[in-house]
Tab-separated table of C-alpha atoms in Angstrom:
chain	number	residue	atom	x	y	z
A	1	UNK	CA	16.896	7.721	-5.786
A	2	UNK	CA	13.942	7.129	-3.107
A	3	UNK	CA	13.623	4.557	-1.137
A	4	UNK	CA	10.269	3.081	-0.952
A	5	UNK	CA	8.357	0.837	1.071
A	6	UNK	CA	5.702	-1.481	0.690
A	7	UNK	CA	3.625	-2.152	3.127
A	8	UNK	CA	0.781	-5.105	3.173
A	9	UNK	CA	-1.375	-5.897	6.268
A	10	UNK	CA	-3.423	-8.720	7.728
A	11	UNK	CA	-4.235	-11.708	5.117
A	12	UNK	CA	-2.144	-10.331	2.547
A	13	UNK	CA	0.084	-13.375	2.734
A	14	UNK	CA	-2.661	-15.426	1.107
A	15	UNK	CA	-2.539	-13.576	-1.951
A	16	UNK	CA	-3.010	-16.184	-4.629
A	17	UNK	CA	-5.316	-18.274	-2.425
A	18	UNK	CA	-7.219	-16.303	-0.980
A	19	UNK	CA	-10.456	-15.060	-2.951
A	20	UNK	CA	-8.740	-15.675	-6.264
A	21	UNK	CA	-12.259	-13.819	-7.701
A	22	UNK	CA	-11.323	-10.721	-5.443
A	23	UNK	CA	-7.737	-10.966	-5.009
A	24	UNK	CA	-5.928	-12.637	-8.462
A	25	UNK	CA	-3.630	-15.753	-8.397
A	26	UNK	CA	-0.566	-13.979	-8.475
A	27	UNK	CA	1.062	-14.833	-4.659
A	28	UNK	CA	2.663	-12.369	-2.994
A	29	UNK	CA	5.985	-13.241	-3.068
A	30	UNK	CA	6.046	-13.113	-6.933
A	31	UNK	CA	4.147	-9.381	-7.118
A	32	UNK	CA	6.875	-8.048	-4.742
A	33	UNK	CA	9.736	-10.004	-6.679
A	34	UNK	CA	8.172	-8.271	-10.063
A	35	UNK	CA	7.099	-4.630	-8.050
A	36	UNK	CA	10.751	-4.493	-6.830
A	37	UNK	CA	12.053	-5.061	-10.378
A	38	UNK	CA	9.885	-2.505	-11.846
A	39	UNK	CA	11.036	-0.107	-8.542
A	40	UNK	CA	15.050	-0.521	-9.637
A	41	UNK	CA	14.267	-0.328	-13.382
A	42	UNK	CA	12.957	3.244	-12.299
A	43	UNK	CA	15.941	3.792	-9.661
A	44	UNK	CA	14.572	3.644	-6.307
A	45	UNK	CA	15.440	0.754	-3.662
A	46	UNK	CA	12.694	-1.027	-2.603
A	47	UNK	CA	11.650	-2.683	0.396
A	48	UNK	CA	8.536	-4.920	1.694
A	49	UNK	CA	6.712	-6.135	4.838
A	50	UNK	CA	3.738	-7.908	5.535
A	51	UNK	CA	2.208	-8.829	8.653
A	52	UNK	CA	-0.984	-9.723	10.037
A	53	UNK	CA	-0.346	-7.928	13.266
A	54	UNK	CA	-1.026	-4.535	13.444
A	55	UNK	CA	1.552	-3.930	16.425
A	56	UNK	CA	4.196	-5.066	14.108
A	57	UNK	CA	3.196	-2.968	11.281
A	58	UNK	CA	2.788	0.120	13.465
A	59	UNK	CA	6.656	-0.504	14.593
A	60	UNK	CA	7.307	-0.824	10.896
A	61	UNK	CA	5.788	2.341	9.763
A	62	UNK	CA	7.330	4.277	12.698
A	63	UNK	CA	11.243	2.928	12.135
A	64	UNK	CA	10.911	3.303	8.724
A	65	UNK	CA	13.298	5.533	6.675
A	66	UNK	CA	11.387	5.200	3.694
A	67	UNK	CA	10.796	8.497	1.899
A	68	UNK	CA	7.572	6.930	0.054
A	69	UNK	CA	5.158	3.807	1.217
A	70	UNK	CA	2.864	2.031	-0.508
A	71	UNK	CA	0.232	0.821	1.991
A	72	UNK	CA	-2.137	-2.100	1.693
A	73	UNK	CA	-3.480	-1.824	5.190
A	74	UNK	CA	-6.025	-4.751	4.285
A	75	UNK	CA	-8.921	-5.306	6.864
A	76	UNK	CA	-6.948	-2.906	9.088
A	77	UNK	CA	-8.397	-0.234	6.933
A	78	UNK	CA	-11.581	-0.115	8.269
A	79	UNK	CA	-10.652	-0.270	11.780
A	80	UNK	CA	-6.947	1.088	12.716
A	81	UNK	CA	-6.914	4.146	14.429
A	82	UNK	CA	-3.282	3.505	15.622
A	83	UNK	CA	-1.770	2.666	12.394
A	84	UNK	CA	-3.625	5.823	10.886
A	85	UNK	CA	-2.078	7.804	14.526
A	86	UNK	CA	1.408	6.165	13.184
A	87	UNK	CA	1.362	7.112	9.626
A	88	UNK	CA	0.531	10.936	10.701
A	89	UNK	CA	3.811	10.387	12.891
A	90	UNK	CA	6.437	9.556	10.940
A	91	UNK	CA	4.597	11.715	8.019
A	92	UNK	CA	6.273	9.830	5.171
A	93	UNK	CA	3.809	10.651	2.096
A	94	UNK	CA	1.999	7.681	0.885
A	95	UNK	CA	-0.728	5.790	-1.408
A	96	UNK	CA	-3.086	3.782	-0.002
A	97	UNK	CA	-3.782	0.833	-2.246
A	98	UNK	CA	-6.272	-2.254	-2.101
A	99	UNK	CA	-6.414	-5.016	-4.862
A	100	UNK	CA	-9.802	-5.175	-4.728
A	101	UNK	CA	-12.652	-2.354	-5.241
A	102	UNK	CA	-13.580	-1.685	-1.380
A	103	UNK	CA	-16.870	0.175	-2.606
A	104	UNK	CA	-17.904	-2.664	-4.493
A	105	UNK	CA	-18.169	-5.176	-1.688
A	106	UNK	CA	-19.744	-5.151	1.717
A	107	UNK	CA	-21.049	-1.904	3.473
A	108	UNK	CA	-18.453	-2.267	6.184
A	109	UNK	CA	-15.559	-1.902	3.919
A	110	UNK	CA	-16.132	1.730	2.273
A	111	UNK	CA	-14.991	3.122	5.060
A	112	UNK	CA	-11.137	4.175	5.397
A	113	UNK	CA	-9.293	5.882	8.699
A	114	UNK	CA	-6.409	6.056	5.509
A	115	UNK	CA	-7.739	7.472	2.549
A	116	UNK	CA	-8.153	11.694	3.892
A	117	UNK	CA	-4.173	11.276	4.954
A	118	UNK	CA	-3.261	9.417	1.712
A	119	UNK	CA	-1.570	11.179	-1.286
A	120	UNK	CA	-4.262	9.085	-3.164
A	121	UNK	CA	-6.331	6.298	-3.419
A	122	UNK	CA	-6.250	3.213	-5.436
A	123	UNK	CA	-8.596	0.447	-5.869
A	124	UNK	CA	-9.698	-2.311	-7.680
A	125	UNK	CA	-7.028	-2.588	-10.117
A	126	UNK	CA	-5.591	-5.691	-8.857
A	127	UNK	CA	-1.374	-6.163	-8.732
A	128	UNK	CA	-1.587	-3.489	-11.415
A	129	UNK	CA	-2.607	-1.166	-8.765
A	130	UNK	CA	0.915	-1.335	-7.232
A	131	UNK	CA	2.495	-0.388	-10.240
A	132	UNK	CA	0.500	2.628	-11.011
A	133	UNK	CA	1.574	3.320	-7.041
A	134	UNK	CA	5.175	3.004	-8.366
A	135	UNK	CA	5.039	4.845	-10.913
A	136	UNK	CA	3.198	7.932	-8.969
A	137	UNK	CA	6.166	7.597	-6.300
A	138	UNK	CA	8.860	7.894	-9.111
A	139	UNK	CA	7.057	11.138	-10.518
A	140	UNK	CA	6.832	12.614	-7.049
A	141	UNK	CA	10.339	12.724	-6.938
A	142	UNK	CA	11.826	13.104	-10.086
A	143	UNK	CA	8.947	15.391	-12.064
A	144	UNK	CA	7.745	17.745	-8.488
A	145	UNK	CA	4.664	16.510	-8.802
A	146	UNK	CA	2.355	18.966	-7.275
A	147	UNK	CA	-0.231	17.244	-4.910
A	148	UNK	CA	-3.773	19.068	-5.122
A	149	UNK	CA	-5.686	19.295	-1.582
Protein backbone atom coordinates (compact mmCIF):
# COMPACT_ATOMS: atom_id res chain seq x y z
CA UNK A 1 0.00 0.00 0.00
CA UNK A 2 1.29 3.68 -1.02
CA UNK A 3 0.34 6.49 0.33
CA UNK A 4 -0.48 9.20 -2.01
CA UNK A 5 -1.00 12.73 -2.05
CA UNK A 6 -2.89 15.12 -3.87
CA UNK A 7 -1.87 18.21 -4.25
CA UNK A 8 -4.02 21.31 -5.85
CA UNK A 9 -2.72 24.94 -5.95
CA UNK A 10 -4.02 28.47 -6.23
CA UNK A 11 -7.89 28.73 -7.42
CA UNK A 12 -8.40 25.19 -7.27
CA UNK A 13 -10.97 25.68 -4.54
CA UNK A 14 -13.34 27.15 -7.10
CA UNK A 15 -13.59 24.11 -8.96
CA UNK A 16 -17.21 23.94 -9.99
CA UNK A 17 -17.46 27.73 -10.32
CA UNK A 18 -14.87 28.70 -11.71
CA UNK A 19 -14.71 28.51 -15.69
CA UNK A 20 -17.25 25.70 -15.71
CA UNK A 21 -16.26 25.70 -19.82
CA UNK A 22 -12.52 25.08 -18.73
CA UNK A 23 -12.77 23.55 -15.46
CA UNK A 24 -16.26 21.15 -15.20
CA UNK A 25 -18.96 21.56 -12.45
CA UNK A 26 -17.81 18.93 -10.38
CA UNK A 27 -16.46 21.01 -6.95
CA UNK A 28 -13.63 19.97 -5.43
CA UNK A 29 -14.66 18.57 -2.46
CA UNK A 30 -16.77 15.91 -4.32
CA UNK A 31 -13.67 14.89 -6.95
CA UNK A 32 -11.45 14.29 -3.85
CA UNK A 33 -14.39 12.47 -1.91
CA UNK A 34 -14.78 10.18 -5.30
CA UNK A 35 -10.57 10.21 -6.14
CA UNK A 36 -10.06 8.97 -2.53
CA UNK A 37 -12.66 6.21 -3.03
CA UNK A 38 -11.23 5.09 -6.20
CA UNK A 39 -7.48 5.41 -4.24
CA UNK A 40 -8.78 2.72 -1.32
CA UNK A 41 -10.69 0.57 -3.84
CA UNK A 42 -7.05 0.15 -5.32
CA UNK A 43 -5.34 -0.01 -1.68
CA UNK A 44 -3.43 3.03 -1.16
CA UNK A 45 -4.36 5.80 1.59
CA UNK A 46 -4.98 8.91 0.26
CA UNK A 47 -4.53 12.32 1.27
CA UNK A 48 -5.36 16.03 -0.13
CA UNK A 49 -4.40 19.73 0.18
CA UNK A 50 -5.21 22.72 -1.52
CA UNK A 51 -4.05 26.09 -1.05
CA UNK A 52 -3.73 29.20 -2.81
CA UNK A 53 -0.47 30.06 -1.17
CA UNK A 54 2.46 28.79 -2.51
CA UNK A 55 4.44 29.05 0.94
CA UNK A 56 1.97 26.67 2.31
CA UNK A 57 2.15 24.26 -0.44
CA UNK A 58 5.96 24.32 -0.50
CA UNK A 59 5.77 23.30 3.44
CA UNK A 60 3.34 20.66 2.27
CA UNK A 61 5.41 19.10 -0.36
CA UNK A 62 8.54 19.20 1.86
CA UNK A 63 6.79 17.40 5.21
CA UNK A 64 5.17 15.13 3.17
CA UNK A 65 5.63 11.33 3.61
CA UNK A 66 3.81 10.57 0.64
CA UNK A 67 5.53 7.99 -1.56
CA UNK A 68 3.46 9.33 -4.75
CA UNK A 69 1.78 13.03 -5.41
CA UNK A 70 -0.47 14.05 -7.72
CA UNK A 71 0.19 17.76 -8.39
CA UNK A 72 -2.17 20.36 -9.78
CA UNK A 73 0.17 23.26 -9.27
CA UNK A 74 -2.53 25.55 -11.09
CA UNK A 75 -1.27 29.12 -12.12
CA UNK A 76 1.80 28.28 -10.00
CA UNK A 77 2.87 26.25 -12.94
CA UNK A 78 3.99 28.80 -14.98
CA UNK A 79 5.79 30.70 -12.46
CA UNK A 80 7.13 28.61 -9.25
CA UNK A 81 10.60 28.14 -9.17
CA UNK A 82 10.46 27.29 -5.39
CA UNK A 83 7.80 24.77 -5.48
CA UNK A 84 9.68 23.14 -8.57
CA UNK A 85 13.24 23.69 -6.01
CA UNK A 86 10.85 21.76 -3.33
CA UNK A 87 9.59 18.94 -5.34
CA UNK A 88 13.40 18.12 -6.49
CA UNK A 89 13.93 18.08 -2.54
CA UNK A 90 11.92 15.79 -1.08
CA UNK A 91 12.17 13.74 -4.59
CA UNK A 92 8.86 11.92 -4.09
CA UNK A 93 7.98 10.80 -7.86
CA UNK A 94 5.02 12.51 -9.20
CA UNK A 95 2.39 13.46 -12.11
CA UNK A 96 1.75 16.70 -12.89
CA UNK A 97 -1.89 17.12 -13.81
CA UNK A 98 -4.12 20.17 -15.04
CA UNK A 99 -7.94 19.85 -15.79
CA UNK A 100 -7.71 21.86 -18.52
CA UNK A 101 -5.46 21.60 -21.87
CA UNK A 102 -2.63 24.32 -20.94
CA UNK A 103 -1.54 24.33 -24.76
CA UNK A 104 -4.85 25.11 -25.82
CA UNK A 105 -5.28 28.41 -24.04
CA UNK A 106 -3.18 31.50 -23.71
CA UNK A 107 0.58 31.69 -24.77
CA UNK A 108 1.62 32.26 -21.19
CA UNK A 109 0.38 29.01 -19.96
CA UNK A 110 2.46 26.35 -22.17
CA UNK A 111 5.09 26.85 -20.21
CA UNK A 112 5.82 24.44 -17.10
CA UNK A 113 8.95 24.74 -14.38
CA UNK A 114 7.03 20.98 -13.57
CA UNK A 115 6.60 19.01 -16.48
CA UNK A 116 10.85 17.93 -17.25
CA UNK A 117 10.79 16.69 -13.30
CA UNK A 118 7.34 15.02 -13.64
CA UNK A 119 6.93 11.20 -14.13
CA UNK A 120 4.37 12.50 -16.76
CA UNK A 121 2.12 14.90 -17.90
CA UNK A 122 -1.56 15.12 -18.03
CA UNK A 123 -3.87 17.54 -19.50
CA UNK A 124 -7.06 18.37 -20.60
CA UNK A 125 -8.90 15.45 -19.48
CA UNK A 126 -10.84 17.11 -16.88
CA UNK A 127 -11.50 15.15 -13.17
CA UNK A 128 -10.83 12.10 -15.33
CA UNK A 129 -7.34 13.21 -15.49
CA UNK A 130 -6.89 12.40 -11.76
CA UNK A 131 -7.97 9.06 -12.14
CA UNK A 132 -5.78 8.07 -14.95
CA UNK A 133 -3.04 9.76 -12.30
CA UNK A 134 -4.35 7.09 -9.85
CA UNK A 135 -4.29 4.53 -11.67
CA UNK A 136 -0.51 5.21 -13.05
CA UNK A 137 0.50 5.54 -9.19
CA UNK A 138 -1.09 2.07 -8.38
CA UNK A 139 0.91 0.44 -11.40
CA UNK A 140 4.11 2.09 -10.27
CA UNK A 141 3.97 0.20 -7.32
CA UNK A 142 2.36 -2.88 -7.70
CA UNK A 143 3.34 -3.81 -11.65
CA UNK A 144 7.41 -2.01 -11.52
CA UNK A 145 6.47 0.09 -13.93
CA UNK A 146 9.54 1.08 -15.74
CA UNK A 147 9.70 4.94 -16.32
CA UNK A 148 11.37 5.78 -19.85
CA UNK A 149 13.73 9.04 -19.78
Amino acid sequence: MANILVINGPNMNLLGSREPEHYGSETLPALNLRLRRFCEELGHAYADFQSNHEGQLIDRVQTSTADFIILNPAALTHTSIALRDALLAVNIPFIEIHVSNIFRRDAFRHHSYFSDIALGTIAGLGAEGYFSALRYAHSYFTKNVLIRS
